[in-house]
Amino acid sequence: MTTDIREAPARMPETSSRAFPKDFLFGAATAAYQIEGAAHEGGRRDSIWDAFSRVPGAVINGDNGDVACDHYNLYRDDVALMKSMGLQTYRFSTSWSRVRPDGGALNVEGVDFYKRLVDELLDADILPWLTLYHWDLPQALQERGGWTVRDTAERFTEYALDMHDALGDRVNVWTTLNEPWCSSFLSYTAGVHAPGHYSKGEGMLAAHHLLLGHGQTVKELRARDESLNLGITLNLTVADPVDPTVPADLDAARRIDGQFNRWFLDPIFRGAYPEDVLADFRRVDAAAAASLHAAILPGDLETIATPIDTLGVNYYHGELVGGSAPAVPLTGGEAPTDRRGDSPFPSTEGIFWHDRGLPRTPMNWEVQPEGLTRLLVRVSEEYAVPAGTSLFVTENGAAYDDEPVREDGVVRVHDPERADFVRLHLGAILDAVDAGVDVRGYFYWSLLDNFEWAWGYEKRFGIVRVDYDSQERSIKDSGREYVRIIAERALDGGVYGDAGGSTVTSDATGA
Ligand code: FCB
């Protein structure tokens, strides 16, 4: 295993440098199903992702998380690697299917794995940042309706309290859900994530029950221990209209913002679903909207709005949308699987994605760091500051087509595009800080190359390369660059001052 990071690339010429706030935390993120493997070890049973991976055509190459990065067995080495890189915090998720297999009784062996992992992190002086749900619902619960039924929210809180019983003395930061937009609309409406259903109504119900599970878990954990840092992570976007003077373009941007951002931010911070989106839902599918309405019981929105300490923002790219089709149709960033993928947006008719000539990664995601600055300013002003909630960027990263080379017996990955991506987005965060936003930390996605959901192992996001045959880890050049930034707690000056500028060239993105 390569853990020698002393050969970090030479420093860039220093004209001036921009320092990060004193307490800013640098970390990296992963998720249980994407890295752990050991799918049938230690009493773990199927999650919806194990089942979905077996559906013909659902995941590229028929890949699955059976082995993944074998982190379940290699976690000690992985923590040592993080320590050698100077990471201050590590965001990981616990697997419900390991802790309460089939959603049933507690599995002590499963809980013990997380105890060992957390102890290892604490020994290495790395702050554990625990996420309770990163999409891996026990399959047995899906067979009872999954997130479309209210009972799943109850079961989620039960599992969360088990985790707190086991780790409450050692873990302070608790995130309930990762990206509930994905585990509702992308999973139950678009059909591209597990369980792969195609129903507008199911997506709406799933989103509500996920949020309910979040709110009641925050309430219960808070009642147990006032000192916990409790929060949720949302994937948010910046939807720009093609022409801000054209009503149809503005409406397209409003609907994307509404269904992606405000559908989650508003109930969490304001205790209400956005009226305009509810009206859109009624218009496109009255029956689905009626069943959502029936599922929102008195008190639910108050529960969902239980105050949180931390909002995690995941940002990968923005979007340019309009009411008329571009000359050349732009395909989304979905995995080209053999299975059909519908739109994740219930109100999708008449919305078209446009290209604004920004560099794109091989996922076909545009590289738009300036969007992150605007997003942080907006979320801070409209939601976080009024609620007294702290902001962290809990995911941001890029997949590139890495080519490993062996140099002097060491595996190296020269990935300047990813290193630029990291610098540009850290620069965008500093721009937000300069604009007065209190951003407290950054987690690169991901520490390791891993199972990228419907993309399987095809797409690599890691700052550490994983050779899936040998399980050898090798820090990529981007990882070395991140190590250097963490050590200096500053970005070199000049290049990053202009958040709109990009050092990523389009021919370097492979787009
Ligand atoms: C996010 C997910 C994460 C990973 C990245 C690329 O939406 O939270 O698991 O797939 O995208």
Coordinates of C-alpha atoms and ligand atoms in Angstrom, one line a residue:
M1 CA 0.0 0.0 0.0
T2 CA 1.3 3.4 -0.9
T3 CA 1.1 5.9 1.9
D4 CA 4.2 7.9 1.3
I5 CA 3.0 11.4 0.6
R6 CA 6.3 13.2 0.9
E7 CA 6.6 13.5 -2.8
A8 CA 3.9 16.1 -3.1
P9 CA 4.2 18.2 -6.3
A10 CA 6.4 21.2 -6.2
R11 CA 4.8 24.3 -4.8
M12 CA 3.3 26.8 -7.2
P13 CA 5.0 30.2 -7.3
E14 CA 3.6 32.2 -4.4
T15 CA 2.4 35.6 -5.3
S16 CA -0.1 35.9 -2.5
S17 CA -2.0 33.3 -0.7
R18 CA -5.6 33.0 0.7
A19 CA -5.8 31.5 4.1
F20 CA -8.7 29.4 5.3
P21 CA -10.5 30.4 8.5
K22 CA -8.8 29.2 11.6
D23 CA -11.2 26.5 12.5
F24 CA -12.1 25.4 8.9
L25 CA -12.1 21.6 8.8
F26 CA -10.7 19.6 5.9
G27 CA -11.9 16.1 5.3
A28 CA -13.0 13.5 2.8
A29 CA -16.2 11.5 2.5
T30 CA -17.3 7.9 1.6
A31 CA -20.4 5.8 2.1
A32 CA -21.0 2.3 3.4
Y33 CA -22.3 0.5 0.4
Q34 CA -19.8 2.2 -1.9
I35 CA -16.7 1.1 0.0
E36 CA -17.3 -1.6 2.6
G37 CA -17.8 -4.8 0.7
A38 CA -18.3 -7.7 3.0
A39 CA -21.9 -7.8 1.8
H40 CA -22.5 -11.2 3.4
E41 CA -20.1 -11.0 6.3
G42 CA -20.7 -10.3 10.0
G43 CA -24.5 -10.9 9.7
R44 CA -25.2 -8.2 7.1
R45 CA -28.2 -8.9 4.9
D46 CA -29.3 -7.3 1.6
S47 CA -30.0 -3.7 1.2
I48 CA -31.9 -2.2 -1.7
W49 CA -28.6 -1.7 -3.5
D50 CA -27.6 -5.3 -3.2
A51 CA -31.0 -6.3 -4.7
F52 CA -31.0 -3.5 -7.4
S53 CA -27.5 -4.5 -8.5
R54 CA -28.9 -7.9 -9.4
V55 CA -31.5 -6.4 -11.7
P56 CA -30.4 -7.0 -15.3
G57 CA -29.1 -3.8 -16.8
A58 CA -29.5 -1.6 -13.7
V59 CA -25.8 -1.1 -13.1
I60 CA -23.1 -0.8 -15.7
N61 CA -21.2 -4.1 -16.2
G62 CA -23.5 -5.7 -13.7
D63 CA -21.2 -4.4 -10.9
N64 CA -22.2 -4.6 -7.3
G65 CA -20.9 -3.7 -3.8
D66 CA -20.1 -7.3 -2.7
V67 CA -16.4 -6.5 -2.4
A68 CA -16.0 -2.8 -3.3
C69 CA -12.9 -1.4 -1.5
D70 CA -13.1 -4.2 1.1
H71 CA -13.0 -1.4 3.7
Y72 CA -14.8 -3.7 6.2
N73 CA -11.5 -5.6 6.4
L74 CA -9.0 -2.9 5.5
Y75 CA -10.4 0.0 7.6
R76 CA -7.3 0.2 9.8
D77 CA -5.1 0.8 6.8
D78 CA -7.6 3.3 5.4
V79 CA -7.6 5.3 8.6
A80 CA -3.8 5.2 8.7
L81 CA -3.8 6.5 5.1
M82 CA -6.1 9.4 6.1
K83 CA -3.9 10.2 9.0
S84 CA -0.8 10.3 6.8
M85 CA -2.7 12.7 4.5
G86 CA -3.5 15.1 7.4
L87 CA -7.3 14.8 7.1
Q88 CA -8.9 16.4 10.1
T89 CA -12.3 14.7 9.7
Y90 CA -13.8 11.7 7.9
R91 CA -17.4 11.5 6.7
F92 CA -18.7 8.0 6.5
S93 CA -22.0 6.3 6.7
T94 CA -23.2 3.3 8.7
S95 CA -25.1 0.5 7.0
W96 CA -28.6 -0.1 8.4
S97 CA -28.4 -3.6 6.8
R98 CA -25.3 -4.4 8.9
V99 CA -26.7 -3.0 12.1
R100 CA -30.3 -4.2 11.9
P101 CA -30.2 -6.8 9.1
D102 CA -33.6 -7.1 7.3
G103 CA -34.6 -4.1 9.4
G104 CA -35.0 -6.4 12.4
A105 CA -33.2 -7.1 15.6
L106 CA -29.8 -5.5 16.4
N107 CA -26.8 -7.3 15.1
V108 CA -24.0 -6.8 17.6
E109 CA -21.3 -7.8 15.2
G110 CA -22.4 -5.1 12.8
V111 CA -22.4 -2.4 15.5
D112 CA -19.0 -3.6 16.6
F113 CA -17.5 -2.8 13.2
Y114 CA -18.5 0.8 13.6
K115 CA -17.2 0.9 17.2
R116 CA -13.8 -0.3 15.9
L117 CA -13.8 2.2 13.0
V118 CA -14.6 5.1 15.3
D119 CA -12.0 4.1 17.9
E120 CA -9.4 3.9 15.1
L121 CA -10.4 7.4 13.9
L122 CA -10.3 8.9 17.4
D123 CA -6.9 7.3 18.0
A124 CA -5.7 8.9 14.7
D125 CA -7.1 12.3 15.9
I126 CA -9.6 12.3 13.0
L127 CA -13.1 13.6 13.8
P128 CA -15.7 11.0 13.0
W129 CA -18.6 12.6 10.9
L130 CA -21.3 9.9 10.9
T131 CA -24.2 9.7 8.4
L132 CA -27.0 7.3 9.3
Y133 CA -28.5 6.9 5.8
H134 CA -26.6 7.0 2.6
W135 CA -29.3 5.1 0.5
D136 CA -28.9 1.5 1.7
L137 CA -32.3 0.7 3.0
P138 CA -32.7 -3.0 4.2
Q139 CA -34.3 -4.8 1.3
A140 CA -36.8 -6.4 3.7
L141 CA -38.1 -3.0 4.5
Q142 CA -38.4 -2.2 0.8
E143 CA -40.6 -5.3 0.5
R144 CA -42.9 -3.7 3.1
G145 CA -43.2 -0.5 1.0
G146 CA -39.8 1.2 1.6
W147 CA -39.9 4.9 2.0
T148 CA -43.3 5.2 0.5
V149 CA -44.7 4.0 3.8
R150 CA -44.7 5.9 7.1
D151 CA -43.5 2.9 9.1
T152 CA -40.0 3.1 7.5
A153 CA -39.5 6.5 9.1
E154 CA -40.2 4.9 12.5
R155 CA -37.8 2.0 11.8
F156 CA -35.2 4.6 10.8
T157 CA -35.4 6.4 14.1
E158 CA -35.2 3.1 15.9
Y159 CA -32.0 2.2 14.0
A160 CA -30.6 5.7 14.7
L161 CA -31.1 5.3 18.4
D162 CA -29.3 2.0 18.3
M163 CA -26.3 3.7 16.7
H164 CA -26.5 6.4 19.4
D165 CA -26.6 3.7 22.1
A166 CA -23.4 2.2 20.7
L167 CA -21.5 5.4 19.7
G168 CA -23.1 8.3 21.5
D169 CA -20.1 8.5 23.9
R170 CA -17.6 8.9 21.0
V171 CA -19.4 10.5 18.1
N172 CA -20.6 14.0 18.3
V173 CA -21.5 14.8 14.7
W174 CA -24.6 13.0 13.5
T175 CA -26.1 13.5 10.0
T176 CA -29.5 11.8 9.5
L177 CA -29.7 11.6 5.7
N178 CA -27.5 12.0 2.7
E179 CA -29.2 13.6 -0.3
P180 CA -32.9 12.7 0.3
W181 CA -33.6 14.0 -3.2
C182 CA -31.7 11.0 -4.6
S183 CA -33.3 8.5 -2.2
S184 CA -36.7 9.7 -3.2
F185 CA -37.1 11.1 -6.7
L186 CA -34.1 9.6 -8.3
S187 CA -35.0 6.2 -6.8
Y188 CA -38.8 6.0 -6.8
T189 CA -39.6 8.4 -9.8
A190 CA -36.7 8.2 -12.2
G191 CA -36.0 4.5 -11.6
V192 CA -32.3 5.0 -11.9
H193 CA -31.4 4.3 -8.3
A194 CA -32.6 1.5 -6.0
P195 CA -35.3 0.4 -5.8
G196 CA -35.7 1.6 -9.4
H197 CA -39.4 2.5 -9.4
Y198 CA -41.1 4.8 -11.9
S199 CA -43.8 6.7 -10.0
K200 CA -44.2 10.4 -9.4
G201 CA -46.4 9.7 -6.4
E202 CA -44.0 7.3 -4.8
G203 CA -41.2 9.9 -5.1
M204 CA -43.3 12.4 -3.3
L205 CA -44.3 10.0 -0.5
A206 CA -40.7 8.8 -0.2
A207 CA -39.4 12.4 0.1
H208 CA -42.0 13.2 2.9
H209 CA -41.2 10.0 4.9
L210 CA -37.5 10.6 4.6
L211 CA -37.9 14.1 5.9
L212 CA -40.1 12.8 8.7
G213 CA -37.5 10.2 9.6
H214 CA -34.9 13.0 9.7
G215 CA -37.0 15.3 11.9
Q216 CA -38.1 12.7 14.4
T217 CA -34.5 11.4 14.7
V218 CA -33.2 14.8 15.4
K219 CA -35.9 15.3 18.0
E220 CA -35.1 12.0 19.7
L221 CA -31.3 12.4 19.6
R222 CA -31.6 16.0 20.9
A223 CA -33.8 14.8 23.8
R224 CA -31.1 12.3 24.7
D225 CA -28.2 14.6 24.5
E226 CA -28.3 18.4 24.0
S227 CA -24.6 18.6 23.2
L228 CA -24.8 16.6 19.9
N229 CA -24.2 18.3 16.6
L230 CA -27.2 17.2 14.5
G231 CA -27.8 17.8 10.9
I232 CA -28.7 16.7 7.4
T233 CA -26.8 16.7 4.1
L234 CA -28.6 17.9 0.9
N235 CA -27.5 18.0 -2.7
L236 CA -28.2 21.4 -4.0
T237 CA -27.9 23.1 -7.3
V238 CA -27.9 26.5 -8.9
A239 CA -30.4 26.6 -11.8
D240 CA -29.8 29.5 -14.1
P241 CA -32.3 30.6 -16.7
V242 CA -30.9 30.7 -20.3
D243 CA -32.4 34.2 -20.7
P244 CA -33.6 35.9 -17.5
T245 CA -35.9 38.1 -19.6
V246 CA -37.8 35.1 -21.0
P247 CA -40.7 33.9 -18.8
A248 CA -40.5 30.3 -19.9
D249 CA -36.8 30.2 -19.1
L250 CA -37.4 31.7 -15.7
D251 CA -40.1 29.2 -15.0
A252 CA -37.8 26.3 -15.9
A253 CA -35.2 27.6 -13.5
R254 CA -37.9 28.1 -10.8
R255 CA -39.2 24.5 -11.2
I256 CA -35.7 23.0 -11.0
D257 CA -34.8 25.1 -8.0
G258 CA -38.2 24.3 -6.4
Q259 CA -38.0 20.5 -6.9
F260 CA -34.3 20.1 -6.2
N261 CA -33.5 22.7 -3.5
R262 CA -36.6 24.2 -1.9
W263 CA -38.6 21.0 -1.7
F264 CA -36.1 20.0 1.1
L265 CA -34.8 23.3 2.4
D266 CA -38.2 24.9 3.0
P267 CA -39.8 22.1 5.2
I268 CA -36.5 21.7 7.2
F269 CA -36.0 25.4 7.8
R270 CA -39.5 26.9 7.5
G271 CA -41.8 24.0 8.3
A272 CA -43.7 24.2 5.0
Y273 CA -43.5 22.7 1.5
P274 CA -43.1 25.4 -1.2
E275 CA -46.6 26.4 -2.4
D276 CA -45.5 26.8 -6.1
V277 CA -44.1 23.3 -6.2
L278 CA -47.2 21.8 -4.6
A279 CA -49.2 23.6 -7.3
D280 CA -47.0 22.2 -10.0
F281 CA -47.4 18.7 -8.5
R282 CA -51.2 19.0 -8.4
R283 CA -51.1 20.1 -12.0
V284 CA -49.0 17.3 -13.4
D285 CA -50.4 14.5 -11.3
A286 CA -53.5 15.3 -9.2
A287 CA -53.8 11.8 -7.8
A288 CA -50.2 11.7 -6.7
A289 CA -50.5 15.1 -5.1
A290 CA -53.6 14.0 -3.3
S291 CA -51.9 11.0 -1.8
L292 CA -49.0 13.1 -0.7
H293 CA -51.5 15.5 0.9
A294 CA -53.1 12.6 2.7
A295 CA -49.7 11.4 4.0
I296 CA -48.8 14.7 5.6
L297 CA -50.3 14.3 9.1
P298 CA -50.8 17.1 11.6
G299 CA -47.5 17.8 13.3
D300 CA -45.3 16.3 10.6
L301 CA -44.0 19.6 9.3
E302 CA -43.2 20.8 12.9
T303 CA -41.3 17.6 13.4
I304 CA -39.4 18.0 10.1
A305 CA -38.5 21.6 11.1
T306 CA -36.9 20.5 14.4
P307 CA -33.9 22.8 14.6
I308 CA -30.6 21.5 13.3
D309 CA -27.0 22.5 14.1
T310 CA -25.5 21.7 10.8
L311 CA -26.5 21.7 7.1
G312 CA -24.2 19.8 4.8
V313 CA -24.2 21.1 1.3
N314 CA -23.2 18.7 -1.5
Y315 CA -22.4 20.5 -4.7
Y316 CA -21.1 19.0 -8.0
H317 CA -22.4 21.3 -10.7
G318 CA -25.0 23.9 -11.7
E319 CA -27.4 23.9 -14.6
L320 CA -28.5 26.2 -17.3
V321 CA -32.2 25.6 -18.1
G322 CA -34.8 27.1 -20.4
G323 CA -38.2 26.6 -21.8
S324 CA -37.1 25.8 -25.3
A325 CA -34.9 23.1 -26.7
P326 CA -31.3 23.8 -27.6
A327 CA -30.1 23.3 -31.1
V328 CA -28.1 20.3 -30.0
P329 CA -29.9 18.3 -27.3
L330 CA -27.9 18.0 -24.1
T331 CA -28.0 14.6 -22.4
G332 CA -28.1 14.5 -18.6
G333 CA -25.4 12.9 -16.4
E334 CA -27.2 9.6 -16.0
A335 CA -25.4 6.3 -16.3
P336 CA -25.9 4.8 -19.8
T337 CA -27.4 1.6 -18.4
D338 CA -29.7 -0.8 -20.3
R339 CA -32.5 0.0 -18.1
R340 CA -34.9 2.9 -18.8
G341 CA -34.4 6.1 -16.8
D342 CA -37.3 8.6 -16.5
S343 CA -37.1 12.2 -15.4
P344 CA -36.7 12.5 -11.6
F345 CA -38.7 15.7 -11.7
P346 CA -42.5 15.3 -11.4
S347 CA -42.9 18.6 -13.1
T348 CA -40.6 18.2 -16.0
E349 CA -42.5 19.0 -19.2
G350 CA -41.0 22.0 -21.1
I351 CA -37.7 22.1 -19.2
F352 CA -34.6 21.8 -21.3
W353 CA -30.9 21.7 -20.3
H354 CA -28.5 23.9 -22.2
D355 CA -24.7 23.9 -22.5
R356 CA -22.9 27.1 -21.6
G357 CA -19.6 26.0 -22.9
L358 CA -18.1 25.2 -19.5
P359 CA -15.6 22.3 -19.2
R360 CA -17.3 19.0 -18.5
T361 CA -16.2 15.9 -16.6
P362 CA -16.6 12.5 -18.1
M363 CA -19.9 12.3 -16.2
N364 CA -21.0 15.1 -18.5
W365 CA -21.3 17.3 -15.4
E366 CA -20.2 20.9 -16.0
V367 CA -17.4 22.4 -13.9
Q368 CA -18.9 25.5 -12.4
P369 CA -17.1 26.6 -9.2
E370 CA -18.7 30.0 -9.2
G371 CA -22.1 28.3 -8.7
L372 CA -20.9 27.0 -5.3
T373 CA -20.1 30.6 -4.2
R374 CA -23.6 31.8 -5.1
L375 CA -25.2 28.7 -3.6
L376 CA -23.5 29.2 -0.3
V377 CA -24.3 32.9 -0.1
R378 CA -28.0 32.2 -0.9
V379 CA -28.4 29.2 1.5
S380 CA -26.6 31.1 4.2
E381 CA -28.8 34.2 3.9
E382 CA -32.1 32.6 3.2
Y383 CA -31.9 29.5 5.5
A384 CA -28.8 28.9 7.6
V385 CA -28.2 32.3 9.3
P386 CA -31.8 32.9 10.3
A387 CA -31.9 29.4 11.9
G388 CA -28.5 29.7 13.5
T389 CA -27.3 26.6 11.5
S390 CA -23.7 26.1 10.5
L391 CA -22.7 25.3 6.9
F392 CA -20.3 22.7 5.7
V393 CA -19.6 21.5 2.1
T394 CA -20.0 17.8 2.8
E395 CA -19.4 16.6 -0.8
N396 CA -17.7 18.0 -3.9
G397 CA -15.5 16.1 -6.3
A398 CA -15.0 14.9 -9.9
A399 CA -14.6 11.7 -11.8
Y400 CA -11.9 11.7 -14.5
D401 CA -10.5 8.9 -16.6
D402 CA -7.4 8.2 -14.6
E403 CA -4.5 6.4 -16.1
P404 CA -2.3 4.8 -13.4
V405 CA 1.4 4.6 -14.2
R406 CA 4.1 2.7 -12.3
E407 CA 7.1 5.0 -11.6
D408 CA 10.0 3.6 -9.6
G409 CA 7.8 0.8 -8.4
V410 CA 5.1 3.2 -7.1
V411 CA 1.7 3.6 -8.7
R412 CA 1.1 7.2 -9.6
V413 CA -2.0 8.9 -11.1
H414 CA -1.3 12.2 -12.7
D415 CA -4.7 13.9 -12.6
P416 CA -4.2 17.6 -12.9
E417 CA -7.9 18.1 -13.8
R418 CA -9.0 16.8 -10.5
A419 CA -6.4 18.8 -8.6
D420 CA -7.7 21.9 -10.4
F421 CA -11.3 21.0 -9.6
V422 CA -10.4 20.8 -5.9
R423 CA -8.5 24.1 -6.0
L424 CA -11.3 25.9 -7.9
H425 CA -14.0 24.8 -5.5
L426 CA -11.9 25.6 -2.4
G427 CA -11.4 29.0 -4.0
A428 CA -15.1 29.3 -4.5
I429 CA -15.6 28.6 -0.8
L430 CA -13.1 31.3 0.1
D431 CA -15.0 33.7 -2.2
A432 CA -18.1 32.8 -0.2
V433 CA -16.2 33.4 3.1
D434 CA -15.0 36.8 1.7
A435 CA -18.7 37.6 1.0
G436 CA -19.4 37.0 4.7
V437 CA -20.6 33.3 4.7
D438 CA -19.5 31.2 7.6
V439 CA -18.5 28.0 5.9
R440 CA -16.9 25.7 8.4
G441 CA -15.4 22.9 6.4
Y442 CA -15.0 20.9 3.2
F443 CA -15.1 17.2 2.4
Y444 CA -13.8 16.0 -0.9
W445 CA -15.8 13.2 -2.5
S446 CA -14.3 10.7 -2.3
L447 CA -11.4 9.5 -0.3
L448 CA -11.3 6.3 -2.4
D449 CA -12.4 5.3 -5.9
N450 CA -15.5 3.3 -5.2
F451 CA -18.8 1.8 -6.4
E452 CA -20.5 4.8 -8.1
W453 CA -24.1 3.5 -7.9
A454 CA -25.6 2.9 -11.4
W455 CA -22.2 3.7 -12.9
G456 CA -20.6 0.7 -11.1
Y457 CA -16.8 0.9 -10.9
E458 CA -16.6 2.8 -14.3
K459 CA -16.3 6.2 -12.7
R460 CA -13.5 7.1 -10.3
F461 CA -13.9 10.0 -7.9
G462 CA -11.2 9.2 -5.4
I463 CA -8.1 11.3 -4.5
V464 CA -6.8 7.8 -3.7
R465 CA -6.8 5.2 -6.4
V466 CA -8.0 1.7 -5.6
D467 CA -6.8 -1.2 -7.6
Y468 CA -9.9 -3.4 -7.3
D469 CA -7.9 -6.6 -8.0
S470 CA -5.2 -6.2 -5.4
Q471 CA -7.0 -3.6 -3.2
E472 CA -3.8 -1.5 -3.3
R473 CA -4.4 2.2 -2.5
S474 CA -2.3 4.9 -4.1
I475 CA -2.6 8.6 -3.5
K476 CA -3.2 10.4 -6.7
D477 CA -1.5 13.7 -7.6
S478 CA -4.8 15.5 -6.7
G479 CA -4.6 13.8 -3.3
R480 CA -1.1 15.1 -2.9
E481 CA -2.2 18.6 -3.8
Y482 CA -5.1 18.3 -1.2
V483 CA -2.5 17.2 1.4
R484 CA -0.4 20.3 0.6
I485 CA -3.4 22.6 0.9
I486 CA -4.4 21.1 4.2
A487 CA -0.9 21.4 5.5
E488 CA -0.6 25.1 4.4
R489 CA -4.3 25.9 5.3
A490 CA -4.2 28.2 2.3
L491 CA -4.5 28.4 -1.4
D492 CA -1.8 29.9 -3.5
G493 CA -2.8 33.3 -4.7
G494 CA -3.7 34.7 -8.1
V495 CA -5.4 31.8 -9.9
Y496 CA -8.2 31.4 -7.4
G497 CA -9.2 35.0 -6.9
D498 CA -11.5 35.1 -9.8
A499 CA -14.2 32.5 -9.0
G500 CA -15.5 32.6 -12.5
G501 CA -12.1 31.8 -14.0
S502 CA -11.1 28.2 -14.6
T503 CA -7.8 26.6 -15.1
V504 CA -9.6 23.5 -16.4
T505 CA -9.5 23.4 -20.2
S506 CA -12.2 21.6 -22.0
D507 CA -9.9 19.2 -23.8
A508 CA -8.5 18.2 -20.4
T509 CA -11.9 17.0 -19.3
G510 CA -12.4 14.3 -21.9
A511 CA -15.8 15.8 -22.6
Ligands
FCB1 C1 -23.4 12.0 -4.6 C2 -23.5 10.9 -3.7 C3 -22.2 10.1 -3.5 C4 -21.5 10.0 -4.9 C5 -21.4 11.3 -5.5 C6 -20.6 11.3 -6.8 O1 -24.7 12.4 -5.1 O2 -23.9 11.3 -2.4 O3 -22.5 8.8 -3.0 O4 -22.2 9.1 -5.7 O5 -22.6 11.9 -5.7

